[in-house]
mmCIF file of C-alpha atoms in Angstrom:
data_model
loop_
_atom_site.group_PDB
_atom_site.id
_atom_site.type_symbol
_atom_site.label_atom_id
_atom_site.label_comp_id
_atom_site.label_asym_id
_atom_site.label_seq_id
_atom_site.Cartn_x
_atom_site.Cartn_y
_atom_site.Cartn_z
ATOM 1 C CA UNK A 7 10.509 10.486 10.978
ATOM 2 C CA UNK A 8 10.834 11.046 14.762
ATOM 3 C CA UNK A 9 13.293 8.982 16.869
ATOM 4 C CA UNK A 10 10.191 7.815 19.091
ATOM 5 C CA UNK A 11 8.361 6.399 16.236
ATOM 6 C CA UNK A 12 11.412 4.937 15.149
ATOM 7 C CA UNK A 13 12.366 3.088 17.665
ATOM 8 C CA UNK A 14 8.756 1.778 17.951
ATOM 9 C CA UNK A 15 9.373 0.389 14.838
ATOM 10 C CA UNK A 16 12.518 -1.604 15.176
ATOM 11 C CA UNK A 17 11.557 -2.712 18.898
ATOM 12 C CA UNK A 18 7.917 -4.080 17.768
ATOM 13 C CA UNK A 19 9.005 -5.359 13.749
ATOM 14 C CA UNK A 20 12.235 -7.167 12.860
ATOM 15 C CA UNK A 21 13.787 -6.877 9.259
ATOM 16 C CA UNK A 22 12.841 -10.157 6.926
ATOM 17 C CA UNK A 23 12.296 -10.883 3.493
ATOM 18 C CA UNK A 24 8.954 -10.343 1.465
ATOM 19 C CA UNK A 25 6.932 -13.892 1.166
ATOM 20 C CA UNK A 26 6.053 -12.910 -2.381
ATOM 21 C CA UNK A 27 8.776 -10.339 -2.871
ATOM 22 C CA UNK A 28 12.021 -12.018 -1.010
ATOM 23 C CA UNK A 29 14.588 -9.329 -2.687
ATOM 24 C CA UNK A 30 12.588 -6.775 -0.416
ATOM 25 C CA UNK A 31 13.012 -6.501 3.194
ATOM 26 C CA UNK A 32 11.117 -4.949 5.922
ATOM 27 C CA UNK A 33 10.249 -4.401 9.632
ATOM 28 C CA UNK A 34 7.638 -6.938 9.951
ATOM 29 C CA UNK A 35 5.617 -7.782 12.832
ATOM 30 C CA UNK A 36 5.606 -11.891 14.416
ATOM 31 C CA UNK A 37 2.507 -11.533 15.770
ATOM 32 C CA UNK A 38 -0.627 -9.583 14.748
ATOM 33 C CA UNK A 39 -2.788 -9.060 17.163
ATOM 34 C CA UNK A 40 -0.696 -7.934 20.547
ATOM 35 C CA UNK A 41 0.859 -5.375 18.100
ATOM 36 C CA UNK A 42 -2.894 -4.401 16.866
ATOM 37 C CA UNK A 43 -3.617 -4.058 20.730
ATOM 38 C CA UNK A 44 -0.849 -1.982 21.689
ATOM 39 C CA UNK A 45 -1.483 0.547 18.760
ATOM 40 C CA UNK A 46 -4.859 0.561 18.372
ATOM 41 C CA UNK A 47 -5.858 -0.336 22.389
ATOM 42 C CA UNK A 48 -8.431 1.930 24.538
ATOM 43 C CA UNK A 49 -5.985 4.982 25.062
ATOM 44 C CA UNK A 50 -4.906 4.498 21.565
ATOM 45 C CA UNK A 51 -7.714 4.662 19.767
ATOM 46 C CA UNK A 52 -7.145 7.909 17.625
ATOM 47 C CA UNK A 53 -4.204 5.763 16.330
ATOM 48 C CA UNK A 54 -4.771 4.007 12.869
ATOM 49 C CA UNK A 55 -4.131 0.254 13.085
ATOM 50 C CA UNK A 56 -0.789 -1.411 12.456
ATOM 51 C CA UNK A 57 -0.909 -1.708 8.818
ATOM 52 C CA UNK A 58 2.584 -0.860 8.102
ATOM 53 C CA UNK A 59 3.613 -4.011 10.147
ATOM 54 C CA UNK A 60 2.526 -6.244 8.030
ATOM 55 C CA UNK A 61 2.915 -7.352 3.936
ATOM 56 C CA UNK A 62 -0.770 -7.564 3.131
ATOM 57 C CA UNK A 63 -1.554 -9.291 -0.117
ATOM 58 C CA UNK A 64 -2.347 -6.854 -2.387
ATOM 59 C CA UNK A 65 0.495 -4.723 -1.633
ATOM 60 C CA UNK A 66 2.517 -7.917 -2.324
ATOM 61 C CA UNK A 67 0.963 -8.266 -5.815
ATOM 62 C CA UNK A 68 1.139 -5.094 -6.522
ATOM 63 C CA UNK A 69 5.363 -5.114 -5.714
ATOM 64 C CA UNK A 70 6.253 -8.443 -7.534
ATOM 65 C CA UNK A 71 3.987 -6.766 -10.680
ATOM 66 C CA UNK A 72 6.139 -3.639 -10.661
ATOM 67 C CA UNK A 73 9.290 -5.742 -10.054
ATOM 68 C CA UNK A 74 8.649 -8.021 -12.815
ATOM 69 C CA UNK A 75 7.337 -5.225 -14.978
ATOM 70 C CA UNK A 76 9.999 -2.329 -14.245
ATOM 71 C CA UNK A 77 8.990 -0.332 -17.475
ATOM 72 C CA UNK A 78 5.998 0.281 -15.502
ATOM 73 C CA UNK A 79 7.999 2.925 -13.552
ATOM 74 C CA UNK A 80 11.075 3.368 -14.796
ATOM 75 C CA UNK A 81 12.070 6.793 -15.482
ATOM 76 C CA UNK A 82 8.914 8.006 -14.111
ATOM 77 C CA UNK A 83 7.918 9.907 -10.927
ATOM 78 C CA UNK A 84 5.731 7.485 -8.942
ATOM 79 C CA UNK A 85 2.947 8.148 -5.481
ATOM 80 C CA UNK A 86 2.462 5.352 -3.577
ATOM 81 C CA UNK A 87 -0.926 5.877 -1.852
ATOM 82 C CA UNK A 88 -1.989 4.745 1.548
ATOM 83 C CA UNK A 89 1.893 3.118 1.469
ATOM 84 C CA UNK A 90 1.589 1.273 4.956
ATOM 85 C CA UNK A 91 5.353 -1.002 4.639
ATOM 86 C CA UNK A 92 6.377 1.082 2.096
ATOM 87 C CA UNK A 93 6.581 -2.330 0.189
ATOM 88 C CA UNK A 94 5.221 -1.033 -3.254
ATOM 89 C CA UNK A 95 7.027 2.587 -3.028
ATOM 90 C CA UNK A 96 10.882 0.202 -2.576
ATOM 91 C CA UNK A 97 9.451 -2.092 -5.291
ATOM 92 C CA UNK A 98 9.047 0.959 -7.392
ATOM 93 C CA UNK A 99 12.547 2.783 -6.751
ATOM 94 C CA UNK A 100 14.137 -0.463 -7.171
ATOM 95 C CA UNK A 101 12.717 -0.810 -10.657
ATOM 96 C CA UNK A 102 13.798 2.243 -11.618
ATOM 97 C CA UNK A 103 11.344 5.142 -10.870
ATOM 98 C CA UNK A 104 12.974 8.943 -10.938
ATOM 99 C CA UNK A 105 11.121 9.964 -7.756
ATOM 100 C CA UNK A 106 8.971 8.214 -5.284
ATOM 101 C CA UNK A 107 6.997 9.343 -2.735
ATOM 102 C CA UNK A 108 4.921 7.494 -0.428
ATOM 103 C CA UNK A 109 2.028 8.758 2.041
ATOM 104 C CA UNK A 110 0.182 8.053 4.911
ATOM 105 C CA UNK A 111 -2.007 9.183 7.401
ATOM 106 C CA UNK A 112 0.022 7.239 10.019
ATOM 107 C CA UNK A 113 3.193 8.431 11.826
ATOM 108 C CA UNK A 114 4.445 5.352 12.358
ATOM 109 C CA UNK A 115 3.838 3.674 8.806
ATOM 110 C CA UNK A 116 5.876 6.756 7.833
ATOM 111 C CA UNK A 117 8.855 5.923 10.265
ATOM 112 C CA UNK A 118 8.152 2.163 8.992
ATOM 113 C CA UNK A 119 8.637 3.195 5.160
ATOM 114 C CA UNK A 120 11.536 5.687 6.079
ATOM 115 C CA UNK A 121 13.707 2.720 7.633
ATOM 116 C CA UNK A 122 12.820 -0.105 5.153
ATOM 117 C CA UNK A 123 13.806 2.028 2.424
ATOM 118 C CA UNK A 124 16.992 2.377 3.720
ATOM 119 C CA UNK A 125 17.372 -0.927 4.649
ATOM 120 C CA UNK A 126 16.963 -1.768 1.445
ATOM 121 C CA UNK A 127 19.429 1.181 -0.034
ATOM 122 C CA UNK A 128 16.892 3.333 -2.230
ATOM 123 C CA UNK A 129 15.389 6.743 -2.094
ATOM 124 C CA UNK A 130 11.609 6.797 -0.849
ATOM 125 C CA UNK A 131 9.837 10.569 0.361
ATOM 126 C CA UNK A 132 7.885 9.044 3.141
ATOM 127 C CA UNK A 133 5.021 11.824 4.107
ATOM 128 C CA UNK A 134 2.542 12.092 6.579
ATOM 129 C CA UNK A 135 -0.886 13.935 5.459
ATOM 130 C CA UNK A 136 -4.523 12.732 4.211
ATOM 131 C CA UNK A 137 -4.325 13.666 0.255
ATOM 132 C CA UNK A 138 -7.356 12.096 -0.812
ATOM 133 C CA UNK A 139 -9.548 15.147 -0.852
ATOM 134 C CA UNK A 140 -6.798 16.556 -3.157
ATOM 135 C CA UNK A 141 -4.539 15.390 -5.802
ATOM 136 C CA UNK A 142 -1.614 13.806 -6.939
ATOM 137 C CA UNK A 143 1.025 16.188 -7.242
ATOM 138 C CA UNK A 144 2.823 15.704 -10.346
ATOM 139 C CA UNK A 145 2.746 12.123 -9.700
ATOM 140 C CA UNK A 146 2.784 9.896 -13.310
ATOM 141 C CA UNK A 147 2.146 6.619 -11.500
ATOM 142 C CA UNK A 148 0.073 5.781 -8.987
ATOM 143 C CA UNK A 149 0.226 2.526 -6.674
ATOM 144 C CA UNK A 150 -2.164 1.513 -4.719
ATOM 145 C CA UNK A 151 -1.916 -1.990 -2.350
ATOM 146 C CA UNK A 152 -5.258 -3.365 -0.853
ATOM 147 C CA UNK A 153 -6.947 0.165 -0.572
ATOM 148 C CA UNK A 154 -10.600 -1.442 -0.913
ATOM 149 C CA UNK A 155 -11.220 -2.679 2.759
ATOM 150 C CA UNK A 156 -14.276 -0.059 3.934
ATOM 151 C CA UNK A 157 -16.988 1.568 2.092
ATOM 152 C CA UNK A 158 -15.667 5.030 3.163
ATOM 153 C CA UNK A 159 -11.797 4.428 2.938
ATOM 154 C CA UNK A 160 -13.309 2.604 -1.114
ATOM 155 C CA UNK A 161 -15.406 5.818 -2.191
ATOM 156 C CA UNK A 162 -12.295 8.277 -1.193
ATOM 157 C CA UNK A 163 -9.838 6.601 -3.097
ATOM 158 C CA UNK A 164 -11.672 5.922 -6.516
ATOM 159 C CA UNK A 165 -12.451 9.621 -6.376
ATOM 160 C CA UNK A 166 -8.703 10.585 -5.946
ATOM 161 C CA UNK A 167 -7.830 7.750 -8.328
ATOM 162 C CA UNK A 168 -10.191 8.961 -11.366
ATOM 163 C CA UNK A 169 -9.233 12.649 -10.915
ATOM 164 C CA UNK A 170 -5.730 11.488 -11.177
ATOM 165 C CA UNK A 171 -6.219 9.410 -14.390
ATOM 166 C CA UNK A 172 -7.760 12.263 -15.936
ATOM 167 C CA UNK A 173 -4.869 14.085 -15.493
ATOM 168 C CA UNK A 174 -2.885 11.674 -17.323
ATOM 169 C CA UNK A 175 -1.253 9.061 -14.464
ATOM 170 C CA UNK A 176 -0.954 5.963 -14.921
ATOM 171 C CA UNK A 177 -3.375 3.865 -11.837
ATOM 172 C CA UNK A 178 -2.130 0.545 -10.710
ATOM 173 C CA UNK A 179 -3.837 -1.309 -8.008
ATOM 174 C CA UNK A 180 -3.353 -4.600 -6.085
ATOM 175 C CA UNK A 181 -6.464 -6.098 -4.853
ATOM 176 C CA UNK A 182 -6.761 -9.261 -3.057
ATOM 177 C CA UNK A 183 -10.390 -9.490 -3.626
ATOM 178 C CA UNK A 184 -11.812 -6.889 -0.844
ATOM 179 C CA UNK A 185 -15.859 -6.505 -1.178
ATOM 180 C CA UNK A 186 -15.425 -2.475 -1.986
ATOM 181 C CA UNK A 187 -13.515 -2.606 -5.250
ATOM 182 C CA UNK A 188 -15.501 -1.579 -8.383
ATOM 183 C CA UNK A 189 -13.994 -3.926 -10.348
ATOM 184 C CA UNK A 190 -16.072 -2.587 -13.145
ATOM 185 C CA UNK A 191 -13.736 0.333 -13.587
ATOM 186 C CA UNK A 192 -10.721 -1.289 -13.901
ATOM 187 C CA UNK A 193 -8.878 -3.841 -16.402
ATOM 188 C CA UNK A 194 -6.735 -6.905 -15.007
ATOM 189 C CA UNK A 195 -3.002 -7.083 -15.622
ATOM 190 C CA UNK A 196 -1.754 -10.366 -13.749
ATOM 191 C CA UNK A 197 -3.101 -12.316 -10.693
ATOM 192 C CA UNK A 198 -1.249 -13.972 -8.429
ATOM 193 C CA UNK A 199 -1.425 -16.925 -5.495
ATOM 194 C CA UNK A 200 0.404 -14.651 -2.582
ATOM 195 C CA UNK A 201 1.104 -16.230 0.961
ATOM 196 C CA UNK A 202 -0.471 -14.282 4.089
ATOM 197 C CA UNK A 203 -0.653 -14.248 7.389
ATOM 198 C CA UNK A 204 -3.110 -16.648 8.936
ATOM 199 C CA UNK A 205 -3.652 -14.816 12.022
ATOM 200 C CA UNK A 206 -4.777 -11.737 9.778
ATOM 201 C CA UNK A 207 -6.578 -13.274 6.705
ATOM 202 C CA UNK A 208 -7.930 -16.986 8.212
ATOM 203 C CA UNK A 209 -6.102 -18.464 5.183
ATOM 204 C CA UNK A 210 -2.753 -18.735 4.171
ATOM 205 C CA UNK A 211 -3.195 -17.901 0.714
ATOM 206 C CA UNK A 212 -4.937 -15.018 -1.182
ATOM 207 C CA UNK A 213 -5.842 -15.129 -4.784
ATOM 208 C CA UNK A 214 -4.740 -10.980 -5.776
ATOM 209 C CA UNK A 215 -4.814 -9.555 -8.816
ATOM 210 C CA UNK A 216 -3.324 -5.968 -10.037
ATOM 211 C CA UNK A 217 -5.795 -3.859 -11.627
ATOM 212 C CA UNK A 218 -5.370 -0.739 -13.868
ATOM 213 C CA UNK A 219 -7.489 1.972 -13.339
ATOM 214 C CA UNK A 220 -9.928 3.083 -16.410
ATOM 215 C CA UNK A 221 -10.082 6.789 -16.916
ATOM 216 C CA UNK A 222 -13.512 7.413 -17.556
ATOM 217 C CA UNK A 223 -16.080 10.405 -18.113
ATOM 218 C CA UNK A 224 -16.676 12.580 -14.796
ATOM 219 C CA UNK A 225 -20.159 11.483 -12.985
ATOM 220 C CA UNK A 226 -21.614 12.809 -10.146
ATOM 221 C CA UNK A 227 -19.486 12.383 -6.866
ATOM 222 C CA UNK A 228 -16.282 11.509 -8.712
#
């Protein structure tokens, strides 16, 4: 975590509770969209958007399922992919996990999940890197919040997802209904009603359910 992305952090987020998860806290942004611009603007573009700003809805399912359902991690060394807030990966060490680690592609999601883990006093390895063309490590549960927005971003993460399950992890993901997931390889655990932002979602509620990941037979592209 470098002290310039750091300090982006706390000057453009302030620390609040969780809608949907209020024991968790994190750097969360007011308002959306002069945030979105000033990260994602014309001599910004190589920069991903803002997503660690902001609790999305699946990543809020996803957390109040694993805090409600610690033995889901307890004991067990957990990778929380594509981690954003870091939401799901504090969820996770709070319930118990042995080790979690927590990646993105972003450098300031990864200063974002470094300083809301320690604002909320647990242990989180925040790392920067694309792993999808790889795998998990020795990773026993996977998390995964609202991972389903694009075709492309969709098709990269089942394929990391299945070659993990067939490994023998565990796949959890929180979905708030997002038009890419193949809901035909997964089974439903819980579903919740989770508050949102307005300004992001155009609603102030999204129906999200938590998914776990079938491991099925290898096919072609997988």
């Amino acid at each position: 975590m470098s002290a310039l992305s750091a300090a982006f952090v706390r000057l453009h987020a302030r620390l609040a509770p969780v809608a949907f998860v209020p024991e968790v806290r994190l750097h969360q942004a007011d308002e959306p969209i002069g945030l979105w611009e000033l990260t994602e603007g014309e001599f910004r573009s190589d920069r991903p958007p803002p997503f660690w700003a902001f609790a999305w809805a699946g990543g809020q399912g996803l957390a109040r399922y694993v805090a409600d359902h610690p033995e889901t991690v307890a004991g067990r060394r957990v990778l929380d992919l594509a981690s954003g807030s870091g939401l799901v990966a504090i969820a996770a060490a709070r319930a118990g996990a042995t080790a979690v680690r927590a990646v993105e592609v972003d450098e300031l999601a990864v200063a974002a999940v470094a300083l809301n883990a320690e604002a909320n006093g647990v242990r989180v390895d925040a790392e920067l890197g694309d792993i999808l063309d790889g795998d998990a490590g020795d990773a026993e549960v996977i998390l995964a919040g609202d991972v389903f927005y694009s075709e492309a971003m969709a098709n990269r993460v089942l394929r990391f997802l299945l070659r993990a399950t067939r490994a023998g992890a565990s796949v959890l993901v929180g979905d708030p209904g997002r038009a890419f997931l193949p809901r035909e390889r997964f089974n439903e655990l819980a579903t919740y009603d989770v508050p949102v932002s307005e300004a992001l979602e155009s609603v102030r509620v999204k129906r999200t359910t938590v998914w776990r990941l079938r491991a099925g037979r290898p096919e072609a592209g997988d």
